[in-house]
C-alpha positions as CSV (number, residue, x, y, z in Angstrom):
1,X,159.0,53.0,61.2
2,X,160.3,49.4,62.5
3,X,158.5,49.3,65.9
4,X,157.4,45.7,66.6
5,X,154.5,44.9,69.0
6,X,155.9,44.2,71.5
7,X,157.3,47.7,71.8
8,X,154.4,49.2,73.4
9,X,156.0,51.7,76.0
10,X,158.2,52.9,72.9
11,X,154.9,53.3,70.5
12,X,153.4,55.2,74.0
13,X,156.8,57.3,74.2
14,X,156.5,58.8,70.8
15,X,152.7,59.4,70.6
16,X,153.2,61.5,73.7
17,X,156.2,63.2,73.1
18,X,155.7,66.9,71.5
19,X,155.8,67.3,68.1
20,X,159.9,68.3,67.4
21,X,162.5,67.6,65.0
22,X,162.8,63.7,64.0
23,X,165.4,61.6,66.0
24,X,165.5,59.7,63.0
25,X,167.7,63.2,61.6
26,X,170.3,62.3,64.7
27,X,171.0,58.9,63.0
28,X,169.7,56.8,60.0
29,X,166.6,55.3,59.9
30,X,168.6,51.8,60.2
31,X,170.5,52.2,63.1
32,X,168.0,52.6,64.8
33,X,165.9,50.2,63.2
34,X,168.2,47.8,64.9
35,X,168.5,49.5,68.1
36,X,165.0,49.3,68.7
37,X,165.2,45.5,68.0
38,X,167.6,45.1,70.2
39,X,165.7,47.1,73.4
40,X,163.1,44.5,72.0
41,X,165.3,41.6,72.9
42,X,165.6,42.7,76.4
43,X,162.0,43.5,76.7
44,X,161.4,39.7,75.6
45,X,164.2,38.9,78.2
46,X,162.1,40.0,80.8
47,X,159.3,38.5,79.6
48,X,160.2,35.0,79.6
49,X,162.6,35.3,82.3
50,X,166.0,35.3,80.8
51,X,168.0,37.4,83.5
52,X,171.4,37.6,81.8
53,X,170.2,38.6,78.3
54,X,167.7,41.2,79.8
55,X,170.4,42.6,81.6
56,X,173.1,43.1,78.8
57,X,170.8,43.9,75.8
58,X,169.0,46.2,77.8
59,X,172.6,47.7,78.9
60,X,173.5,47.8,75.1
61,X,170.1,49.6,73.7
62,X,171.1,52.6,76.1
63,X,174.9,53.2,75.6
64,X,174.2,53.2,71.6
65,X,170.6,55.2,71.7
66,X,172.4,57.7,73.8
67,X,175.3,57.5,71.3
68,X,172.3,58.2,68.4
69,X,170.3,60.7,70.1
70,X,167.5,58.7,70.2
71,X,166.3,60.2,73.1
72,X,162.9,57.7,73.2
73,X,165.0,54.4,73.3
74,X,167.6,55.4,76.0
75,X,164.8,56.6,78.3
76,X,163.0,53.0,77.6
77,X,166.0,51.3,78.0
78,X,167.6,52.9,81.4
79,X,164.2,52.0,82.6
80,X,164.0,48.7,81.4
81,X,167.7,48.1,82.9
82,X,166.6,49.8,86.5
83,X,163.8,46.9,86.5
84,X,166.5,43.9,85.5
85,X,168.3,44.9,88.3
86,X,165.8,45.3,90.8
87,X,164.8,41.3,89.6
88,X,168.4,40.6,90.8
89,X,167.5,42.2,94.2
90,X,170.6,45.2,93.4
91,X,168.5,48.0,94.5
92,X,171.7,50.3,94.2
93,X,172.3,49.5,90.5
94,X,168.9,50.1,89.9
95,X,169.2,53.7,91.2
96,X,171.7,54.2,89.3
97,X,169.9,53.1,85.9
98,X,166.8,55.4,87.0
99,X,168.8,58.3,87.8
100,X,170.3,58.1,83.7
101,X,166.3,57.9,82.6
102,X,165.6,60.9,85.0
103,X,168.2,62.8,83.4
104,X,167.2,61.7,79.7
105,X,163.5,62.9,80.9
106,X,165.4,66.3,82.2
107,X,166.8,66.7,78.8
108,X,163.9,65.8,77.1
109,X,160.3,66.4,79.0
110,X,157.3,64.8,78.1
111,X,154.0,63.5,80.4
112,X,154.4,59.7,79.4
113,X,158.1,60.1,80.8
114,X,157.5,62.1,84.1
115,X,154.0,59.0,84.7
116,X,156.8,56.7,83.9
117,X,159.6,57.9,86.0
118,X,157.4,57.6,89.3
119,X,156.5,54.0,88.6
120,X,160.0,52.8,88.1
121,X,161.0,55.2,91.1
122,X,158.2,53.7,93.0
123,X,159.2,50.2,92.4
124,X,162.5,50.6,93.1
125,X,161.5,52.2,96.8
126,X,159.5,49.1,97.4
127,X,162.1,46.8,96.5
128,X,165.1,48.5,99.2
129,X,161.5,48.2,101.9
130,X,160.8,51.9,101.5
131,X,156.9,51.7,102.0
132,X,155.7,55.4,102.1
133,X,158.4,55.8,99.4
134,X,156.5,53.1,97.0
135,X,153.4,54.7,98.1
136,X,154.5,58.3,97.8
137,X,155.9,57.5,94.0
138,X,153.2,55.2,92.4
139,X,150.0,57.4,93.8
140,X,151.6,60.1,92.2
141,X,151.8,58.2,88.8
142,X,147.8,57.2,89.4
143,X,147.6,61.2,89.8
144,X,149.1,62.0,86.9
145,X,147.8,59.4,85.0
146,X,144.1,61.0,85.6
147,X,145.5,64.5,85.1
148,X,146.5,63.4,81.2
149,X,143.5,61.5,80.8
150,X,145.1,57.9,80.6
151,X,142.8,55.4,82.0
152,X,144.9,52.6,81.2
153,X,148.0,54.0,82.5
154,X,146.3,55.0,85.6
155,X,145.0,51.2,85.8
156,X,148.8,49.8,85.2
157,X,149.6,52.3,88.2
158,X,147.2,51.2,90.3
159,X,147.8,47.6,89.6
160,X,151.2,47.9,90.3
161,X,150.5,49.5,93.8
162,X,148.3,47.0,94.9
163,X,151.2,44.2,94.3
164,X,153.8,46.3,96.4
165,X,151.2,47.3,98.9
166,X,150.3,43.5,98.8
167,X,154.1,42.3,99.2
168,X,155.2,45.0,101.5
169,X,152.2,44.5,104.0
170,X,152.2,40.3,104.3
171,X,156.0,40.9,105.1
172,X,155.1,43.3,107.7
173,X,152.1,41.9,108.8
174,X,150.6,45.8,108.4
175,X,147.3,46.3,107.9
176,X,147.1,49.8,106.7
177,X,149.1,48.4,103.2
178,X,146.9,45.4,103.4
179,X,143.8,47.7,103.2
180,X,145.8,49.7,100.2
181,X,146.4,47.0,98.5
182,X,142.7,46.0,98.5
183,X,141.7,49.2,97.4
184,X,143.9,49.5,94.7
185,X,142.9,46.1,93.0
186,X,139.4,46.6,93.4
187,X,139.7,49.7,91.6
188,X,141.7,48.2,88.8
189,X,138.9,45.3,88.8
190,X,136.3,47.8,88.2
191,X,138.0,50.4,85.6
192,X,139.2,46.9,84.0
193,X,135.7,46.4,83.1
194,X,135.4,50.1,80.5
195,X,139.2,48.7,79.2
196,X,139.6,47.0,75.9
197,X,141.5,43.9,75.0
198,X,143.2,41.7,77.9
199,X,146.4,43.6,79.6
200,X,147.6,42.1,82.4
201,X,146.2,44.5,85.3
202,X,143.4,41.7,86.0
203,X,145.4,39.5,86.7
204,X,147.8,41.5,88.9
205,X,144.9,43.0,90.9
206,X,143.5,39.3,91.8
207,X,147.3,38.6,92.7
208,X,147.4,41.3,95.1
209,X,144.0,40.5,96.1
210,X,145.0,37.1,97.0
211,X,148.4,38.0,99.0
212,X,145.9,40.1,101.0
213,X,143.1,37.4,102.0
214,X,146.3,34.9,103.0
215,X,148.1,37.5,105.4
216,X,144.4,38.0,106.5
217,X,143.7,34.1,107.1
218,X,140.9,34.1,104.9
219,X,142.4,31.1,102.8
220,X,139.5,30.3,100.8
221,X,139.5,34.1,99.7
222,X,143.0,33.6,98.6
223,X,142.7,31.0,96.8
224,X,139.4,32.2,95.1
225,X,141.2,35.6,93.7
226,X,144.6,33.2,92.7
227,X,142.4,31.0,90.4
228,X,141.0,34.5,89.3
229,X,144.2,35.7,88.2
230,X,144.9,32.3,86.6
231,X,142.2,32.4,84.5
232,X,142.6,36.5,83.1
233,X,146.0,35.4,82.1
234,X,144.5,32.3,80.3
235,X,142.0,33.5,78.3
236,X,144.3,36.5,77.6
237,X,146.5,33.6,76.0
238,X,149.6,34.9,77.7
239,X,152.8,33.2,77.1
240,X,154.8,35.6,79.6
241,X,155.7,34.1,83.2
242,X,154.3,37.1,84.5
243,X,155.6,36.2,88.1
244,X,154.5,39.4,90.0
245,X,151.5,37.3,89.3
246,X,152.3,33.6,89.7
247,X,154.1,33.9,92.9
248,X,151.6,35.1,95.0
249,X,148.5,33.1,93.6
250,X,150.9,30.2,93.7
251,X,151.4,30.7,97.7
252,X,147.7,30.7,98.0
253,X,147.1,28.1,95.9
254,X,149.7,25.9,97.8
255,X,148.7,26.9,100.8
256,X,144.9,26.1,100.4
257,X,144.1,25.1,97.1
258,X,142.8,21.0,96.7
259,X,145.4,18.4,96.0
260,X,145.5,18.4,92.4
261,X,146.1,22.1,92.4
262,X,148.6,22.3,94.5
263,X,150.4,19.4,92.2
264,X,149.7,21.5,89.6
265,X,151.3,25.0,90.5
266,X,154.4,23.2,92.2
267,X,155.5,21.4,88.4
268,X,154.5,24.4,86.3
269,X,157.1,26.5,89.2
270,X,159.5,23.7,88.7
271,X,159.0,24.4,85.0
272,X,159.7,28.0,85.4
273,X,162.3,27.7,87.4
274,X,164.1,25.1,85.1
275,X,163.6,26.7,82.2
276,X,165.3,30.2,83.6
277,X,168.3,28.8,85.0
278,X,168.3,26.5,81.7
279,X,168.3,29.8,79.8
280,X,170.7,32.1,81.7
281,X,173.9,31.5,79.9
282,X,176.1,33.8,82.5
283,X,177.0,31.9,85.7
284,X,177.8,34.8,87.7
285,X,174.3,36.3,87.0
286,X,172.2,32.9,87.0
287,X,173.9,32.6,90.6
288,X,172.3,36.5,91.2
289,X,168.9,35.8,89.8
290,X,168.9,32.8,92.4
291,X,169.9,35.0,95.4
292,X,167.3,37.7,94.0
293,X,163.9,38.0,95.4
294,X,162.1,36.5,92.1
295,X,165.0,33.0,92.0
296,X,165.0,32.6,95.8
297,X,161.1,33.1,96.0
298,X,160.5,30.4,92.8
299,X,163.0,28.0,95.0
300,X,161.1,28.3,97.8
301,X,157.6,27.8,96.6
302,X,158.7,25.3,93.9
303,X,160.0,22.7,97.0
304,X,163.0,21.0,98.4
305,X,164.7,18.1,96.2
306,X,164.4,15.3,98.7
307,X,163.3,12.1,97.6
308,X,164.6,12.9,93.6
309,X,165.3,9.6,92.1
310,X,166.9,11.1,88.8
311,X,167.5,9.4,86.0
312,X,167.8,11.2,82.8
313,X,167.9,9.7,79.1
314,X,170.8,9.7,76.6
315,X,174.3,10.9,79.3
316,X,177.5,8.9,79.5
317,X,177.2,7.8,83.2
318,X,174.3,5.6,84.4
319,X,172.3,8.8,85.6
320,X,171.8,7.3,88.8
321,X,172.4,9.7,92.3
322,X,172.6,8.7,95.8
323,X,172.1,11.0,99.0
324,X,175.6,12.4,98.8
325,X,175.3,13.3,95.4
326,X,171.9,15.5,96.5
327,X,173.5,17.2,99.2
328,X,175.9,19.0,96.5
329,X,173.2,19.8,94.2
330,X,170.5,21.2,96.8
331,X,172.7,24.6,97.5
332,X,174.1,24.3,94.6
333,X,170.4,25.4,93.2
334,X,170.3,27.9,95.6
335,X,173.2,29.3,93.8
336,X,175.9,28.5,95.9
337,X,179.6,29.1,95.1
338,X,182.0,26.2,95.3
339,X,183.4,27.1,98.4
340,X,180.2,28.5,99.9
341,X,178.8,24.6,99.7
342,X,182.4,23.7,100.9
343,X,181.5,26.0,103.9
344,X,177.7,24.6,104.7
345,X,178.7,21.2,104.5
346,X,182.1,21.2,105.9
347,X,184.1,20.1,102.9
348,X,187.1,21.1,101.0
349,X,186.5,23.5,97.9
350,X,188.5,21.2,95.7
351,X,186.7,18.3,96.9
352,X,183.3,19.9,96.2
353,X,184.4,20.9,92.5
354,X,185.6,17.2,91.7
355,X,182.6,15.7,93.1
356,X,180.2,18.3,91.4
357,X,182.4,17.6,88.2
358,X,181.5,14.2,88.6
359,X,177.7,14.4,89.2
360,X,177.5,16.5,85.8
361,X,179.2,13.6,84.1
362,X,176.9,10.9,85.9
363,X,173.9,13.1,84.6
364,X,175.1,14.4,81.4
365,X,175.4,18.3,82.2
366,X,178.3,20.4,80.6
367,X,177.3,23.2,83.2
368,X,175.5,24.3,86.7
369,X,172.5,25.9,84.9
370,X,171.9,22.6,83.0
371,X,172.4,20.3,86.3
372,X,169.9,22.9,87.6
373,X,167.1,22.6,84.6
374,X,168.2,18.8,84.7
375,X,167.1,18.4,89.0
376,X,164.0,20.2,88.2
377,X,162.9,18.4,85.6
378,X,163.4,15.2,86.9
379,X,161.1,15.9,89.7
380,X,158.0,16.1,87.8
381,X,158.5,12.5,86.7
């Protein structure tokens, strides 16, 4: 059949779907053989945080599933693109891609895709601040979850619930999502206990867990449930970033974990957030994922630059920057334009663009994202 492991929704798609005609008699076997391979490269996009590719091979597994009739991979695929999106922060692109897997799911019915449809739905209402939206959509994929007998998918739903609840109530200081949230994850925590293997829903439960105890003040709570979470994604030995998860056990952790901690969480961000930019080929959408909620919130948490002395190995110039030089790159990682630096600090464009072209040659970076990787890295020295 071709599927790889890491296609789990797809394997989940096909063992629900009714029992009908092949797909594979809309196309041959090897089309989409390589299809599905290429919906796997935008699943590992996600994964390990590679916006750009995410975006575009999950953009290409739809337009040529739909153009197969592989009804399974462009439902898996709109999805997946909906989600890419909303890790940009463009809610209305999003709805756009959910609305083509809702009407794949019209053409095509089957209980894994309506479960599916209201946690992408319910994601997508949390991320334009839509919280009886969120609510409304992902209790109803817990609901139907328990209605087809699916206790893991009714875990995944809850533990997805709890994060949003988690996220939507510290930003609005509201109790009610707080309490929510806290129900949620302690209900994943205990059906997490009759669940085989190591899936992620641990660790996302002690996330939410630990959002929760911070809005709440209780900072030793917080910090408890964050190492929690740390600890189910290690002994799951998970290479992911998982940052629904990291993010807010990294606040806590920050915010009231010991010394060495803190240390600890701030270079492995500064790791992350290296490594993405580093990654993203496209400008245009490593400038996006920056401005997004996941980029801006890694920036934030990860620190400002001051005090950098950077000095990298092996470029032509002698590597060495002064205060001016930091006061280009600082926006600059916040994804800046050119002229929108030019604006903050009261320069000319063309200025800024020589004197940014001259900082890349001093440090031995043929492009933004590498001067990006190249600032964060240096830190950690």
């Amino acid at each position: 059949f071709g599927v790889c492991f890491w296609q789990n929704d797809l394997i989940l798609e096909i063992l629900d779907r009714p029992l009908e005609k092949s797909a594979f008699t809309k196309g041959s076997e090897r089309a989409i053989s390589e299809w599905q391979m290429v919906y796997g490269t935008h699943v590992f996009a996600r994964a390990k945080v590679i916006p750009d590719l995410a975006l575009f091979r999950g953009e290409d597994a739809h337009r040529h599933a739909r153009l197969i009739g592989e009804r399974s991979l462009e439902f898996l695929a709109a999805g997946g693109t909906a989600l890419a999106h909303l890790d940009l922060g463009e809610v209305d692109e999003a709805e756009a891609w959910i609305d083509r897997a809702a009407a794949t799911a019209a053409e095509s019915p089957t209980p894994f895709r309506a479960r599916q449809l209201e946690i992408w739905r319910g994601l997508w209402r949390g991320a334009a601040g839509d919280a009886e939206g969120m609510r409304s959509h992902l209790e109803r994929a817990v609901q139907l979850a328990s209605e087809q007998g699916r206790p893991a998918a009714r875990c995944e739903a809850l533990a997805l619930l709890a994060l949003e609840a988690a996220r939507l109530g510290a930003e609005r200081k509201d109790d009610d999502l707080l309490t929510l949230a806290e129900q949620a994850a302690t209900e994943v925590k205990s059906l997490m206990e009759l669940l085989p293997g190591h899936p992620p829903w641990g660790a996302q439960a002690d996330a939410a867990l630990s959002r929760v105890a911070l809005t709440r003040g209780s900072t030793d709570l917080a910090v408890n449930a964050a190492r929690s979470a740390y600890t189910a994604l290690e002994e799951a030995l998970r290479e992911d970033a998982h940052l629904e998860v990291l993010l807010p056990a990294a606040e806590a952790m920050i915010a009231g974990g010991n010394g060495e901690e803190a240390r600890t969480i701030r270079t492995f961000l500064q790791i992350t957030l290296a490594m993405a930019a580093q990654r993203t080929a496209d400008e245009a959408v490593r400038v996006r994922w920056l401005r997004g909620p996941v980029g801006r919130e890694l920036v934030r948490l990860a620190g400002p630059l001051e005090g950098l002395t950077m000095q990298p190995g092996g470029s032509d110039g002698d590597g060495v920057l002064n205060e001016s030089d930091l006061e280009l790159l600082r926006p600059m990682i916040e994804g800046l334009t050119n002229r929108e630096i030019a604006e903050r600090l009261k320069l000319d464009e063309e200025l800024v663009s020589r004197r940014l072209a001259d900082i890349f040659v001093k440090i031995g970076a043929s492009s933004r994202a590498e001067a990006t990787a190249f600032a964060f890295r240096e830190k950690v020295v």
